[in-house]
Amino acid sequence: MTYCLAIKVNKGLVFASDSRTNAGVDYIATYSKMRRYAWPGERACVLLTSGSLATSQAVMNAINRDLEHPKPEFSLRSGKHLHEVAQYIGRLSQAEQQRHAKAMEKSGNSAESSFIFGGQIEGQEPEIYMIYPQGNFIAASPETPYLQIGENKYGKPILDRIISPQTCVEDAARCAIVSLDSTIRSNISVAAPIELAIHTTNKIEEPYHQSFNNNSKFYKSLQKQWNEGLKRAFNRLPRFDWEKT
Amino acid sequence: MTYCLAIKVNKGLVFASDSRTNAGVDYIATYSKMRRYAWPGERACVLLTSGSLATSQAVMNAINRDLEHPKPEFSLRSGKHLHEVAQYIGRLSQAEQQRHAKAMEKSGNSAESSFIFGGQIEGQEPEIYMIYPQGNFIAASPETPYLQIGENKYGKPILDRIISPQTCVEDAARCAIVSLDSTIRSNISVAAPIELAIHTTNKIEEPYHQSFNNNSKFYKSLQKQWNEGLKRAFNRLPRFDWEKT
């Protein structure tokens, strides 16, 4: 499995992903699930992938082929609006899945992939989209300022408590790391390195990027302080009646 | 859906359950998912259910019929060891599912139910078991001191951080309520009232029982303090390098 998420706050976009890929428990590998594409002053975007690694890689290859093509029918750079690009990624994903549908059905496996895509085109609003395996997609909104793919349940409660459109970009990034860390602790199919990308609203440039492995000083200190903070919060919870006497 | 859990610590057993039942989103009801059975000085036990309400109710009815029967083949009270009783509950569940298997398959619905069963027989160790829809079951262990059924992912991270065999019964009970509260906040198929039952090791009597609805003073104060404690912990997390200058 995988766990990726994107958060849209007023001041920017935060993207985070784990790096574990597995086909069963005896074939575990590390792959980056994040791609950044930027043309400074023009557009900046980030793509996160989950599901079939073969489909995800094929889609990323197709995106690159179209970007290198001198006169592509459509490309990540040519779409006038980000939702057109989301539509395009959905088309690529569906085309790749169809190509192997018969064989996959026979084997009982799934070639489905989900994507989170977001960024900003100069002069337009920043956006994030979650693209379903079927190719259709939804956007984040002020009421639902984050989107998740993969193992999304373990890390949801903290997002529900912390994130709102007014949250600053740094807090959104910390919350994304906490959400990933909780998932990593409870599910072996999700693991570090954690990749983080940040796009600041109206700064159309290469998104800030950082990768945290288990030895990263920042990640270790965040893990320790979060664990201690939770225990402190837990120890302050109200006592039952019978404990008071 | 449902979310129920049981925790086994050295000093006792904690059981907790939500009370929401739904068939689709337009048929939502409140049902207790906890049954307590006690013969003071002899045996005390608790049963939690999730999955098909019809199967769960049929199993609980069958248990009661056997208890009322003057000479039952087997009953909750006659099993010499708790794992025999767990086996018996698995048999009842499978028999009920088989009875409707053909019709359920036709309708595309599932009659599967999962159970958590635990307690203590005088002179024996306390135990908790999770009984799968197939009728087989697993016990908790010092390394895995809790068992969950239903929507188990949202509330797992806090259990993984707090619970060990040395945890006191009261902390285990508070942790169970926090685990349920996090699930309730993030998933509308899980809802209050929260039922809590506590068995103290070697006190073979009616387990302590309390029910918390959204207006319960204790539950409201726990929710508020947990939320504030989490926010405090979050605000103390380390800053990124660029925030320090």
Coordinates of C-alpha atoms in Angstrom, one line a residue:
Chain A
M1 CA 0.0 0.0 0.0
T2 CA 0.8 3.7 0.2
Y3 CA -0.2 6.8 2.0
C4 CA -0.1 10.2 0.2
L5 CA -2.0 13.4 1.0
A6 CA -2.3 17.0 -0.1
I7 CA -3.5 19.9 1.9
K8 CA -4.8 23.2 0.5
V9 CA -4.6 26.2 2.8
N10 CA -5.0 29.9 1.9
K11 CA -1.2 30.5 1.9
G12 CA -0.2 27.4 -0.2
L13 CA -0.3 23.7 -0.9
V14 CA 1.4 20.9 1.0
F15 CA 2.1 17.5 -0.5
A16 CA 3.4 14.4 1.4
S17 CA 4.0 10.8 0.5
D18 CA 5.6 7.7 1.9
S19 CA 7.9 5.5 -0.1
R20 CA 7.0 1.8 0.5
T21 CA 5.8 -0.4 -2.4
N22 CA 4.8 -4.0 -1.9
A23 CA 3.5 -6.9 -3.9
G24 CA 2.7 -9.2 -1.1
V25 CA 4.8 -9.2 2.1
D26 CA 7.8 -10.8 0.4
Y27 CA 8.4 -8.2 -2.2
I28 CA 8.9 -4.9 -0.5
A29 CA 10.7 -2.0 -2.2
T30 CA 11.3 1.7 -1.9
Y31 CA 10.0 4.0 -4.6
S32 CA 9.3 7.7 -4.6
K33 CA 5.7 8.4 -5.2
M34 CA 6.1 12.2 -5.8
R35 CA 6.9 14.0 -9.0
R36 CA 7.4 17.8 -9.3
Y37 CA 7.1 19.7 -12.5
A38 CA 7.8 23.4 -12.6
W39 CA 8.2 26.2 -15.2
P40 CA 9.0 29.2 -13.1
G41 CA 6.6 32.1 -13.7
E42 CA 4.3 29.9 -15.8
R43 CA 3.2 26.8 -13.7
A44 CA 4.3 24.6 -10.9
C45 CA 2.7 21.3 -10.0
V46 CA 3.1 18.1 -8.0
L47 CA 1.8 14.5 -8.7
L48 CA 1.4 11.8 -6.0
T49 CA 0.6 8.2 -6.9
S50 CA -0.8 5.1 -5.2
G51 CA -2.1 1.7 -6.3
S52 CA -0.5 -0.4 -9.0
L53 CA 3.2 0.6 -9.4
A54 CA 3.1 -0.5 -13.1
T55 CA 0.2 1.8 -13.9
S56 CA 1.7 4.7 -11.9
Q57 CA 5.0 4.4 -13.6
A58 CA 3.3 4.1 -17.1
V59 CA 1.3 7.3 -16.4
M60 CA 4.5 9.2 -15.3
N61 CA 6.3 8.0 -18.4
A62 CA 3.5 9.0 -20.7
I63 CA 3.5 12.5 -19.0
N64 CA 7.2 12.8 -19.7
R65 CA 6.9 11.6 -23.3
D66 CA 4.3 14.2 -24.0
L67 CA 6.4 16.9 -22.3
E68 CA 9.4 16.0 -24.5
H69 CA 7.3 15.7 -27.7
P70 CA 7.8 18.7 -29.9
K71 CA 4.0 19.0 -30.8
P72 CA 2.1 16.9 -28.3
E73 CA -1.7 16.7 -28.5
F74 CA -1.9 17.6 -24.9
S75 CA 0.7 17.9 -22.1
L76 CA 1.1 18.9 -18.4
R77 CA 2.4 22.2 -19.7
S78 CA -0.2 22.9 -22.3
G79 CA -3.5 22.4 -20.3
K80 CA -5.1 25.9 -19.8
H81 CA -6.5 25.0 -16.4
L82 CA -5.3 22.5 -13.8
H83 CA -8.6 20.6 -14.0
E84 CA -7.9 19.9 -17.7
V85 CA -4.6 18.4 -16.6
A86 CA -6.3 16.3 -14.0
Q87 CA -8.6 15.0 -16.7
Y88 CA -5.6 14.2 -18.9
I89 CA -4.0 12.2 -16.1
G90 CA -7.2 10.3 -15.6
R91 CA -7.3 9.5 -19.3
L92 CA -3.7 8.3 -19.3
S93 CA -4.4 6.1 -16.2
Q94 CA -7.6 4.6 -17.8
A95 CA -5.8 3.9 -21.1
E96 CA -3.0 2.1 -19.3
Q97 CA -5.4 0.0 -17.2
Q98 CA -7.5 -0.9 -20.2
R99 CA -4.3 -2.1 -22.0
H100 CA -3.8 -4.8 -19.4
A101 CA -7.5 -5.3 -18.2
K102 CA -7.9 -8.8 -19.7
A103 CA -4.7 -10.2 -18.3
M104 CA -5.2 -8.6 -14.9
E105 CA -8.7 -9.9 -14.6
K106 CA -7.4 -13.4 -15.4
S107 CA -4.8 -13.1 -12.7
G108 CA -7.2 -11.7 -10.1
N109 CA -4.9 -8.7 -9.5
S110 CA -5.8 -5.0 -9.9
A111 CA -4.0 -2.5 -12.2
E112 CA -5.9 0.4 -10.5
S113 CA -4.0 3.5 -9.5
S114 CA -5.2 6.7 -7.8
F115 CA -3.5 10.1 -8.1
I116 CA -3.3 13.4 -6.3
F117 CA -2.4 16.3 -8.6
G118 CA -2.1 19.9 -7.7
G119 CA -0.3 23.2 -8.2
Q120 CA -0.9 26.6 -9.6
I121 CA -0.9 28.2 -13.1
E122 CA 0.2 31.9 -13.1
G123 CA -2.8 34.1 -12.7
Q124 CA -5.1 31.3 -11.5
E125 CA -5.9 29.9 -8.1
P126 CA -3.9 27.0 -6.6
E127 CA -5.8 23.7 -6.7
I128 CA -5.5 20.1 -5.6
Y129 CA -7.4 17.1 -7.2
M130 CA -7.8 13.5 -6.3
I131 CA -8.0 11.4 -9.5
Y132 CA -9.9 8.1 -9.0
P133 CA -8.8 4.8 -10.8
Q134 CA -11.8 5.4 -13.1
G135 CA -10.3 8.7 -14.4
N136 CA -12.8 11.1 -12.8
F137 CA -11.7 13.4 -10.0
I138 CA -12.7 15.7 -7.1
A139 CA -11.1 18.9 -5.9
A140 CA -10.5 20.0 -2.3
S141 CA -12.7 22.8 -0.8
P142 CA -12.7 25.1 2.2
E143 CA -14.8 22.5 4.1
T144 CA -12.6 19.6 3.0
P145 CA -9.1 21.2 2.7
Y146 CA -7.2 17.9 2.3
L147 CA -7.2 14.9 0.0
Q148 CA -5.8 11.4 0.7
I149 CA -5.0 8.3 -1.3
G150 CA -3.9 4.8 -0.1
E151 CA -4.0 3.9 3.6
N152 CA -6.0 7.0 4.6
K153 CA -7.7 6.1 7.8
Y154 CA -5.0 6.0 10.5
G155 CA -3.8 9.5 9.7
K156 CA -7.2 11.1 9.2
P157 CA -8.2 12.0 12.8
I158 CA -5.3 14.5 13.3
L159 CA -6.1 16.2 10.0
D160 CA -9.7 16.6 11.0
R161 CA -8.6 18.3 14.2
I162 CA -5.9 20.6 13.0
I163 CA -6.4 21.6 9.3
S164 CA -8.5 24.6 8.2
P165 CA -8.0 27.0 5.3
Q166 CA -6.5 29.5 7.8
T167 CA -3.8 27.0 9.0
C168 CA -0.3 28.3 8.0
V169 CA 1.7 26.3 5.5
E170 CA 4.3 25.2 8.1
D171 CA 1.6 23.8 10.4
A172 CA 0.0 22.1 7.5
A173 CA 3.3 20.5 6.6
R174 CA 3.9 19.4 10.3
C175 CA 0.4 18.0 10.4
A176 CA 1.1 16.0 7.1
I177 CA 4.2 14.5 8.7
V178 CA 2.3 13.6 11.9
S179 CA -0.4 12.0 9.8
L180 CA 2.1 10.0 7.9
D181 CA 4.0 9.1 11.1
S182 CA 0.9 7.7 12.8
T183 CA 0.1 5.6 9.7
I184 CA 3.7 4.3 9.5
R185 CA 3.6 3.2 13.2
S186 CA 0.3 1.3 12.7
N187 CA 0.7 -0.2 9.2
I188 CA 3.8 -1.9 7.9
S189 CA 2.8 -1.3 4.2
V190 CA 3.5 2.4 4.7
A191 CA 7.1 3.5 5.5
A192 CA 9.8 6.3 5.3
P193 CA 11.4 8.1 3.5
I194 CA 8.6 10.7 3.8
E195 CA 8.7 13.2 1.0
L196 CA 7.3 16.7 1.5
A197 CA 6.7 19.4 -1.1
I198 CA 5.4 22.9 -0.5
H199 CA 4.0 25.3 -3.0
T200 CA 3.5 28.9 -1.7
T201 CA 0.4 30.6 -3.2
N202 CA 1.4 32.9 -6.1
K203 CA 5.0 31.9 -6.1
I204 CA 5.2 30.1 -9.3
E205 CA 8.5 28.3 -8.9
E206 CA 10.0 24.9 -8.2
P207 CA 8.1 23.7 -5.1
Y208 CA 10.2 23.4 -1.9
H209 CA 11.1 19.7 -1.4
Q210 CA 12.5 17.7 1.5
S211 CA 12.9 14.0 2.1
F212 CA 13.0 12.6 5.7
N213 CA 14.3 9.1 6.4
N214 CA 14.3 7.5 9.8
N215 CA 17.6 9.1 10.7
S216 CA 16.6 12.6 9.8
K217 CA 17.2 14.9 12.8
F218 CA 14.0 16.9 12.2
Y219 CA 11.8 13.8 11.7
K220 CA 13.3 12.0 14.8
S221 CA 12.8 15.1 16.9
L222 CA 9.2 15.6 15.6
Q223 CA 8.4 11.9 16.4
K224 CA 9.8 12.2 19.9
Q225 CA 8.0 15.4 20.7
W226 CA 4.7 14.2 19.3
N227 CA 4.9 11.0 21.3
E228 CA 5.8 12.9 24.5
G229 CA 3.1 15.5 23.8
L230 CA 0.4 12.8 23.3
K231 CA 1.4 11.1 26.5
R232 CA 1.3 14.4 28.4
A233 CA -2.2 15.1 26.9
F234 CA -3.3 11.5 27.8
N235 CA -2.1 11.8 31.4
R236 CA -4.2 15.0 31.8
L237 CA -7.5 13.4 30.8
P238 CA -10.3 13.5 33.4
R239 CA -10.4 10.7 36.1
F240 CA -13.3 8.4 36.5
D241 CA -15.5 9.0 39.6
W242 CA -14.1 6.1 41.5
E243 CA -10.5 7.3 41.0
K244 CA -11.3 10.6 42.8
T245 CA -11.9 9.2 46.3
Chain B
M1 CA -20.3 -0.1 10.4
T2 CA -19.2 -0.4 14.0
Y3 CA -16.2 0.0 16.1
C4 CA -15.6 -2.2 19.2
L5 CA -12.4 -3.0 21.0
A6 CA -11.2 -5.0 24.0
I7 CA -7.9 -4.4 25.9
K8 CA -6.2 -7.0 28.2
V9 CA -3.9 -5.5 30.8
N10 CA -2.4 -7.3 33.8
K11 CA -5.0 -5.8 36.2
G12 CA -8.1 -6.5 34.1
L13 CA -10.0 -6.3 30.9
V14 CA -11.6 -3.3 29.2
F15 CA -14.4 -3.5 26.6
A16 CA -15.8 -0.6 24.6
S17 CA -18.3 -0.3 21.8
D18 CA -20.1 2.4 19.8
S19 CA -23.9 2.1 19.1
R20 CA -24.5 3.0 15.5
T21 CA -26.0 0.5 13.0
N22 CA -26.6 1.3 9.4
A23 CA -27.9 -0.3 6.3
G24 CA -26.9 2.3 3.8
V25 CA -26.9 5.9 4.8
D26 CA -30.7 6.2 4.9
Y27 CA -31.3 3.6 7.5
I28 CA -29.4 4.5 10.6
A29 CA -30.3 3.2 14.0
T30 CA -28.9 2.9 17.6
Y31 CA -28.3 -0.5 19.0
S32 CA -26.2 -1.7 21.9
K33 CA -23.4 -4.0 20.7
M34 CA -22.4 -5.1 24.1
R35 CA -23.7 -8.0 26.2
R36 CA -22.6 -8.8 29.7
Y37 CA -23.0 -12.2 31.4
A38 CA -22.0 -12.9 35.0
W39 CA -22.4 -15.6 37.6
P40 CA -20.5 -14.1 40.6
G41 CA -17.8 -16.3 41.9
E42 CA -18.1 -18.6 38.9
R43 CA -17.6 -16.7 35.7
A44 CA -17.9 -13.2 34.2
C45 CA -17.8 -12.3 30.5
V46 CA -18.6 -9.7 27.8
L47 CA -19.5 -10.1 24.2
L48 CA -19.1 -7.3 21.5
T49 CA -20.5 -7.7 18.0
S50 CA -20.0 -6.1 14.6
G51 CA -21.1 -6.8 11.1
S52 CA -24.6 -8.0 10.1
L53 CA -27.1 -7.0 12.8
A54 CA -29.3 -9.9 11.9
T55 CA -26.5 -12.4 12.5
S56 CA -25.4 -10.7 15.6
Q57 CA -28.9 -10.7 17.1
A58 CA -29.5 -14.3 16.1
V59 CA -26.2 -15.4 17.8
M60 CA -27.1 -13.5 21.0
N61 CA -30.6 -15.1 21.0
A62 CA -29.1 -18.5 20.6
I63 CA -26.8 -17.9 23.5
N64 CA -29.8 -16.9 25.6
R65 CA -31.9 -19.9 24.5
D66 CA -29.0 -22.2 25.5
L67 CA -28.7 -20.4 28.9
E68 CA -32.4 -20.8 29.6
H69 CA -32.5 -24.4 28.4
P70 CA -32.6 -26.9 31.3
K71 CA -30.1 -29.3 29.7
P72 CA -28.3 -27.5 26.9
E73 CA -25.7 -29.4 24.8
F74 CA -23.4 -26.5 25.5
S75 CA -23.8 -23.0 26.9
L76 CA -21.9 -19.9 27.8
R77 CA -22.0 -21.1 31.4
S78 CA -21.0 -24.7 30.8
G79 CA -17.8 -24.3 28.7
K80 CA -14.9 -25.3 30.9
H81 CA -12.5 -22.8 29.3
L82 CA -13.2 -19.5 27.6
H83 CA -11.7 -20.6 24.4
E84 CA -14.4 -23.4 24.2
V85 CA -17.0 -20.7 24.6
A86 CA -15.3 -18.7 21.8
Q87 CA -15.5 -21.8 19.6
Y88 CA -19.2 -22.1 20.5
I89 CA -19.9 -18.5 19.5
G90 CA -18.0 -19.1 16.2
R91 CA -20.2 -22.2 15.6
L92 CA -23.4 -20.3 16.3
S93 CA -22.3 -17.5 14.0
Q94 CA -21.4 -19.9 11.1
A95 CA -24.7 -21.8 11.5
E96 CA -26.7 -18.6 11.3
Q97 CA -24.7 -17.4 8.2
Q98 CA -25.1 -20.7 6.5
R99 CA -28.9 -20.6 7.0
H100 CA -29.2 -17.5 4.8
A101 CA -26.1 -18.0 2.6
K102 CA -28.0 -18.7 -0.6
A103 CA -30.4 -15.7 -0.3
M104 CA -27.6 -13.4 0.8
E105 CA -25.4 -14.4 -2.1
K106 CA -28.3 -13.7 -4.5
S107 CA -28.8 -10.2 -3.0
G108 CA -25.1 -9.4 -3.0
N109 CA -25.2 -8.6 0.7
S110 CA -23.2 -10.1 3.5
A111 CA -24.4 -11.8 6.6
E112 CA -20.9 -11.9 8.1
S113 CA -20.4 -10.9 11.8
S114 CA -17.3 -10.6 13.9
F115 CA -17.3 -10.9 17.7
I116 CA -15.0 -10.0 20.6
F117 CA -15.5 -12.2 23.6
G118 CA -13.7 -12.1 26.8
G119 CA -13.9 -12.5 30.6
Q120 CA -12.6 -14.8 33.3
I121 CA -13.6 -18.2 34.8
E122 CA -12.8 -18.6 38.5
G123 CA -9.4 -20.0 39.0
Q124 CA -8.3 -19.3 35.4
E125 CA -6.6 -16.4 33.6
P126 CA -8.7 -13.6 32.1
E127 CA -8.8 -13.8 28.3
I128 CA -10.1 -11.9 25.2
Y129 CA -10.8 -13.4 21.8
M130 CA -11.6 -12.0 18.4
I131 CA -13.9 -14.4 16.5
Y132 CA -13.8 -14.1 12.7
P133 CA -16.9 -14.5 10.5
Q134 CA -15.6 -17.9 9.6
G135 CA -15.8 -19.0 13.2
N136 CA -12.1 -19.3 14.0
F137 CA -10.6 -16.9 16.5
I138 CA -7.4 -15.4 17.9
A139 CA -6.5 -14.3 21.5
A140 CA -4.7 -11.2 22.7
S141 CA -1.1 -11.5 23.9
P142 CA 1.4 -9.4 25.8
E143 CA 2.7 -8.1 22.5
T144 CA -0.7 -7.4 21.1
P145 CA -2.8 -6.5 24.2
Y146 CA -5.8 -5.3 22.3
L147 CA -8.3 -6.6 19.7
Q148 CA -10.6 -4.6 17.4
I149 CA -13.6 -5.3 15.2
G150 CA -15.3 -3.0 12.6
E151 CA -13.8 0.4 11.7
N152 CA -10.5 -0.3 13.4
K153 CA -8.0 2.0 11.7
Y154 CA -8.8 5.5 12.8
G155 CA -8.5 4.5 16.5
K156 CA -5.4 2.3 16.2
P157 CA -2.5 4.8 16.5
I158 CA -3.4 5.9 20.0
L159 CA -3.7 2.3 21.2
D160 CA -0.3 1.5 19.7
R161 CA 1.2 4.4 21.6
I162 CA -0.4 4.0 25.0
I163 CA -1.4 0.3 25.7
S164 CA 1.0 -2.3 27.3
P165 CA 0.2 -5.1 29.8
Q166 CA 1.4 -2.7 32.5
T167 CA -1.1 0.0 31.7
C168 CA -3.6 0.4 34.6
V169 CA -7.3 -0.5 34.0
E170 CA -8.4 3.2 34.2
D171 CA -5.8 4.4 31.6
A172 CA -6.8 1.5 29.3
A173 CA -10.5 2.6 29.7
R174 CA -9.6 6.2 28.9
C175 CA -7.5 5.1 25.9
A176 CA -10.5 3.0 24.7
I177 CA -12.7 6.1 24.8
V178 CA -10.2 8.3 23.0
S179 CA -9.8 5.6 20.4
L180 CA -13.6 5.5 19.9
D181 CA -13.8 9.3 20.0
S182 CA -11.2 9.7 17.2
T183 CA -13.1 7.1 15.1
I184 CA -16.5 8.9 15.7
R185 CA -15.0 12.2 14.6
S186 CA -13.7 10.8 11.4
N187 CA -16.4 8.3 10.3
I188 CA -20.1 8.9 10.4
S189 CA -20.8 5.1 10.6
V190 CA -19.6 5.1 14.2
A191 CA -21.4 7.0 16.9
A192 CA -22.2 7.5 20.6
P193 CA -23.5 6.2 22.9
I194 CA -20.2 4.7 23.9
E195 CA -20.5 1.7 26.2
L196 CA -17.7 0.7 28.5
A197 CA -17.3 -2.4 30.6
I198 CA -14.4 -3.3 32.9
H199 CA -13.5 -6.6 34.5
T200 CA -11.0 -6.5 37.3
T201 CA -8.6 -9.5 37.3
N202 CA -9.8 -12.2 39.8
K203 CA -12.9 -10.3 40.8
I204 CA -15.5 -12.7 39.3
E205 CA -18.6 -10.4 39.4
E206 CA -20.8 -8.4 37.2
P207 CA -18.4 -6.2 35.1
Y208 CA -18.5 -2.5 35.8
H209 CA -20.6 -0.8 33.1
Q210 CA -21.1 2.8 32.0
S211 CA -22.7 4.3 28.9
F212 CA -21.6 7.8 27.6
N213 CA -23.8 9.8 25.2
N214 CA -22.8 13.1 23.7
N215 CA -24.2 15.0 26.7
S216 CA -22.3 12.9 29.3
K217 CA -20.3 15.3 31.5
F218 CA -17.3 12.9 31.7
Y219 CA -17.3 12.2 27.9
K220 CA -17.6 16.0 27.0
S221 CA -14.8 16.9 29.4
L222 CA -12.6 14.1 28.0
Q223 CA -13.2 15.2 24.4
K224 CA -12.4 18.8 25.3
Q225 CA -9.2 18.0 27.2
W226 CA -8.0 15.6 24.6
N227 CA -8.6 18.1 21.8
E228 CA -6.8 20.9 23.7
G229 CA -4.0 18.5 24.7
L230 CA -3.4 17.4 21.1
K231 CA -3.4 21.1 20.0
R232 CA -0.9 21.9 22.7
A233 CA 1.3 18.9 21.7
F234 CA 1.0 20.0 18.0
N235 CA 2.0 23.6 18.8
R236 CA 5.2 22.4 20.5
L237 CA 6.4 20.4 17.5
P238 CA 9.9 21.4 16.1
R239 CA 10.1 24.3 13.6
F240 CA 11.5 23.9 10.1
D241 CA 14.9 25.4 9.5
W242 CA 13.4 28.4 7.6
E243 CA 11.1 29.3 10.4
K244 CA 14.0 29.8 12.8
T245 CA 15.5 32.8 11.2

